[in-house]
Amino acid sequence: MRVNVSRRTSQRDFAEHVGAVQRLRRDYAALPADAPVRLAKPTSNLFRFRDASSAPRLDVSAFASVLSVDPVERVAEVGGMTTYEDLVAATLPHGLMPLVVPQLRTITLGGAVTGLGIESSSFRNGLPHESVQEIEILTGSGETVVARRDNEHGDLFHGFPNSYGTLGYSLRLRIELEPVAPYVHLRHLRFGSAAEAMDAFARICAAGEHGGERVDFADGVAFGPGELYVTLASFTDSAPWTSDYTGNDIYYRSIRRYAGTGPGDYLTTHDYLWRWDTDWFWCSSAFGVQNPAVRGLWPRSLKRSDVYRKLVALDRRTDFSRLLDHYRGRPQQEPLIQDIEVGVDRGAEFLDFFHSEIGMSPVWMCPLRLREKGEPGGGHVWPLYPLEPDRLYVNFGFWGRVPMVPGQRKAHHNRLVEEEVSRLGGHKSLYSDSFYTEEEFWRLYNGEGYRRLKHAYDPQGRLLDLYAKCVGNR
Ligand SMILES: Cc1cc2nc3c(=O)[nH]c(=O)nc-3n(C[C@H](O)[C@H](O)[C@H](O)COP(=O)(O)OP(=O)(O)OC[C@H]3O[C@@H](n4cnc5c(N)ncnc54)[C@H](O)[C@@H]3O)c2cc1C
């Protein structure tokens, strides 16, 4: 990782960046026009697995570092393919962090902006793209433009979130940063019903405090219909102790242990930001990593979400789990890996549906409210992912497999979730499988607005279309 900690991007770094942009434009122009464009990236957090294609890939490695951090203006200039792990490593020494840091270390800034991100600061800071000031984009037509809220490419700036690299690729972003304290104090509140947990989110997120303590972060976990936890975290300058969940101890299990205890729990801010990565929330259990015997042997450096994701990709390529289930006579399993959000007032309904119809747990819960205020009576600020301004939503994340019953339609449980989310007026993230019809998809994700942007920035259709990419899995 290269980090320039000077206040301004140095002339040399800027010249290097300009040279890299020129090379990328040449490489892009040289790609065969009849093959889909693919990025050559060492990591991905997408959960749509394609057949390993032999399509030529665009080398974007020159855009994977932090160009500068300006601690006075509290902004950073960042290559579009920079991972949040590298970004946070560059900003924390200045006592600063990006306004929203998605939980998985190898999510990149460009990926979170084009594919949407969320974390426990989202109830006060919105989504990662809302603290972006400017984006340099290689468009589908092969030009580079700098898009800002208020310049001639404002339409692309606002339409970039949820375009999943189908309008262009971000090469450099300028983002806001916010100050941090060295430690975080966690309080886990237990609730006996989804309605009570949703009420708590609504109340606490509106007040920004709980029990006289300011709340900087809020998320939660539903372990079942009658056992839900809301976790509140607050910056603090000192801590009586700090827990460590990167070794034998497991963060999501600590929630039950610490719930209701007077002092709560303490983490360094660094460890708080990556608390979910070590065990990929709870999904590391699929590899035995939560079994004490295996955990002791599994190196700390390999307890990371990107390692587990590579194992899942290998499993999908080899069909190992499916064949194992088949030979053991177990029912086939349907992967159900999704993040959705509904208004907080519909959250209990969603969870009740989920527990009765799907029956998978735990479920991650994270409140969010757009940071950007809409114009009264105006359209949506972020047209391709139309959330209402000034409304608190709750994101629900569930990542696992559900036993299939013979005779069920293909992707039955995924489709049930899509139908319920639509019924509740919510939205589904597009990083995983989707099964919408084309008509329904464009109704939900603003087909008209998307087509205008596509026509302006990728008129030859050099990049895939959003439906073909996210539903057709091309
Ligand atoms: C189990 C699981 C849990 C998740 N939980 C969360 C969560 O809690 N919070 C959260 O924020 N997200 C979460 N995600 C989703 C994740 O943020 C998205 O998948 C995100 O788009 C991944 O970004 P990436 O940087 O890994 O990009 P990639 O996976 O490499 O790419 C994602 C898409 O974006 C495009 N793309 C990549 N880089 C750029 C760029 N620079 N410019 C334009 N387009 C680009 C690619 O073409 C691709 O279509 C989760 C995903 C999984 C699988």
XYZ file of C-alpha atoms in Angstrom, residues 62-248:
187
model
C -2.785 1.526 -10.657
C -5.939 2.770 -8.937
C -5.663 0.763 -5.728
C -3.959 3.196 -3.370
C -4.654 6.243 -1.249
C -3.250 9.323 -2.989
C -3.475 11.719 -0.081
C -5.102 12.422 3.265
C -5.673 16.036 4.208
C -6.200 16.129 7.986
C -6.991 19.841 7.967
C -9.721 19.797 5.336
C -10.635 16.232 6.427
C -10.695 14.843 2.922
C -8.846 12.047 1.132
C -8.070 11.453 -2.539
C -8.400 7.749 -3.145
C -7.963 5.396 -6.106
C -11.266 3.736 -7.042
C -9.980 0.199 -6.431
C -8.561 0.933 -2.956
C -9.780 -1.433 -0.271
C -11.317 0.005 2.868
C -8.628 -1.859 4.789
C -5.947 0.276 3.113
C -8.064 3.398 3.297
C -8.686 3.040 7.034
C -4.982 2.270 7.602
C -4.175 5.601 5.929
C -6.732 7.710 7.787
C -6.679 6.326 11.357
C -3.139 7.627 12.086
C -4.628 11.100 11.515
C -7.485 10.337 13.933
C -9.907 10.204 10.991
C -12.098 7.658 9.224
C -14.364 7.588 6.164
C -17.924 8.466 7.193
C -19.126 4.909 6.506
C -16.758 1.924 6.577
C -18.371 -1.274 5.228
C -17.591 -4.295 7.379
C -15.534 -6.372 4.994
C -11.884 -5.375 4.679
C -11.552 -5.893 0.925
C -14.646 -3.979 -0.139
C -13.231 -1.160 -2.237
C -14.300 2.442 -2.192
C -15.312 2.222 -5.870
C -17.232 -1.021 -5.200
C -19.099 0.459 -2.234
C -20.023 3.592 -4.181
C -21.183 1.834 -7.341
C -22.623 -1.205 -5.542
C -23.814 0.502 -2.355
C -22.415 0.000 1.104
C -23.743 0.331 4.602
C -22.505 0.169 8.181
C -23.466 1.095 11.690
C -22.750 4.823 11.159
C -25.342 4.874 8.355
C -28.146 6.101 10.616
C -26.265 9.427 10.880
C -23.972 9.439 7.794
C -26.133 7.713 5.190
C -24.439 5.555 2.550
C -20.770 5.702 1.422
C -21.533 7.596 -1.799
C -23.076 10.464 0.162
C -19.720 11.599 1.524
C -18.068 11.563 -1.910
C -17.291 15.042 -3.234
C -16.016 14.160 -6.675
C -15.470 11.068 -8.827
C -13.172 10.662 -11.797
C -14.830 8.094 -14.057
C -13.755 6.157 -17.137
C -17.127 6.053 -18.896
C -18.395 3.276 -21.122
C -17.635 5.457 -24.131
C -13.951 5.455 -23.141
C -13.713 9.067 -21.984
C -12.705 10.223 -18.536
C -14.889 12.759 -16.785
C -14.862 14.305 -13.337
C -18.379 14.159 -11.890
C -19.544 16.359 -9.015
C -22.936 17.111 -7.552
C -23.114 20.462 -9.269
C -21.157 20.210 -12.538
C -22.168 19.171 -16.043
C -21.794 15.508 -15.027
C -24.037 15.840 -11.964
C -26.435 13.333 -13.578
C -23.658 10.714 -13.646
C -22.561 11.597 -10.097
C -26.062 10.968 -8.794
C -26.698 7.955 -11.030
C -23.422 6.203 -10.256
C -24.606 4.530 -7.000
C -26.230 1.202 -7.869
C -24.944 1.239 -11.459
C -22.487 -1.615 -10.684
C -19.862 -0.559 -13.190
C -22.334 -0.470 -16.086
C -21.923 3.261 -16.765
C -18.193 3.453 -16.103
C -15.449 2.787 -13.577
C -14.404 5.169 -10.818
C -10.655 5.805 -10.918
C -10.300 8.452 -8.216
C -12.680 9.725 -5.567
C -12.432 12.622 -3.166
C -14.211 11.757 0.067
C -14.957 13.432 3.373
C -13.478 12.058 6.601
C -14.641 12.395 10.203
C -12.717 12.434 13.492
C -12.554 9.324 15.679
C -11.594 8.616 19.289
C -9.171 5.757 20.058
C -11.801 3.445 21.602
C -15.420 2.455 21.215
C -17.786 1.530 24.062
C -20.403 -1.074 23.127
C -23.762 -1.697 24.752
C -25.890 -4.644 23.644
C -29.605 -4.265 24.423
C -31.779 -7.361 24.365
C -35.372 -7.371 23.072
C -37.993 -10.115 23.074
C -39.753 -9.166 19.839
C -38.993 -7.610 16.461
C -41.451 -4.786 17.153
C -39.574 -3.780 20.311
C -36.207 -3.858 18.526
C -37.559 -1.700 15.676
C -39.033 0.777 18.188
C -35.622 0.975 19.855
C -33.894 1.715 16.526
C -36.464 4.425 15.727
C -36.195 6.061 19.143
C -32.420 5.878 19.574
C -31.544 6.909 16.014
C -33.832 9.940 16.319
C -32.339 10.969 19.670
C -28.712 10.125 18.818
C -28.241 9.056 22.421
C -29.288 6.388 24.866
C -29.228 6.537 28.661
C -27.359 9.842 28.527
C -24.546 8.487 26.308
C -24.125 9.735 22.733
C -24.565 6.994 20.108
C -22.093 7.014 17.204
C -22.917 3.591 15.756
C -25.982 1.334 15.802
C -26.568 -2.134 14.423
C -27.977 -5.394 15.757
C -28.509 -9.105 15.414
C -31.695 -11.189 15.473
C -30.869 -14.666 16.752
C -34.517 -15.675 16.529
C -38.050 -14.240 16.730
C -37.801 -13.744 20.497
C -34.122 -12.906 20.868
C -32.908 -9.710 19.233
C -30.058 -7.395 20.181
C -29.495 -3.767 19.311
C -25.828 -2.819 19.645
C -24.967 0.802 20.352
C -21.401 2.012 20.172
C -19.908 5.321 21.259
C -16.457 6.804 20.773
C -14.489 7.173 23.986
C -11.006 8.518 24.779
C -10.189 5.838 27.342
C -11.205 2.240 28.007
C -10.886 0.153 31.193
C -10.009 -2.850 28.987
C -10.327 -3.859 25.333
C -11.633 -7.146 23.962
C -9.961 -8.944 21.080
C -12.074 -10.903 18.610
C -9.308 -11.674 16.142
C -8.070 -14.727 18.082
C -10.083 -17.385 19.897
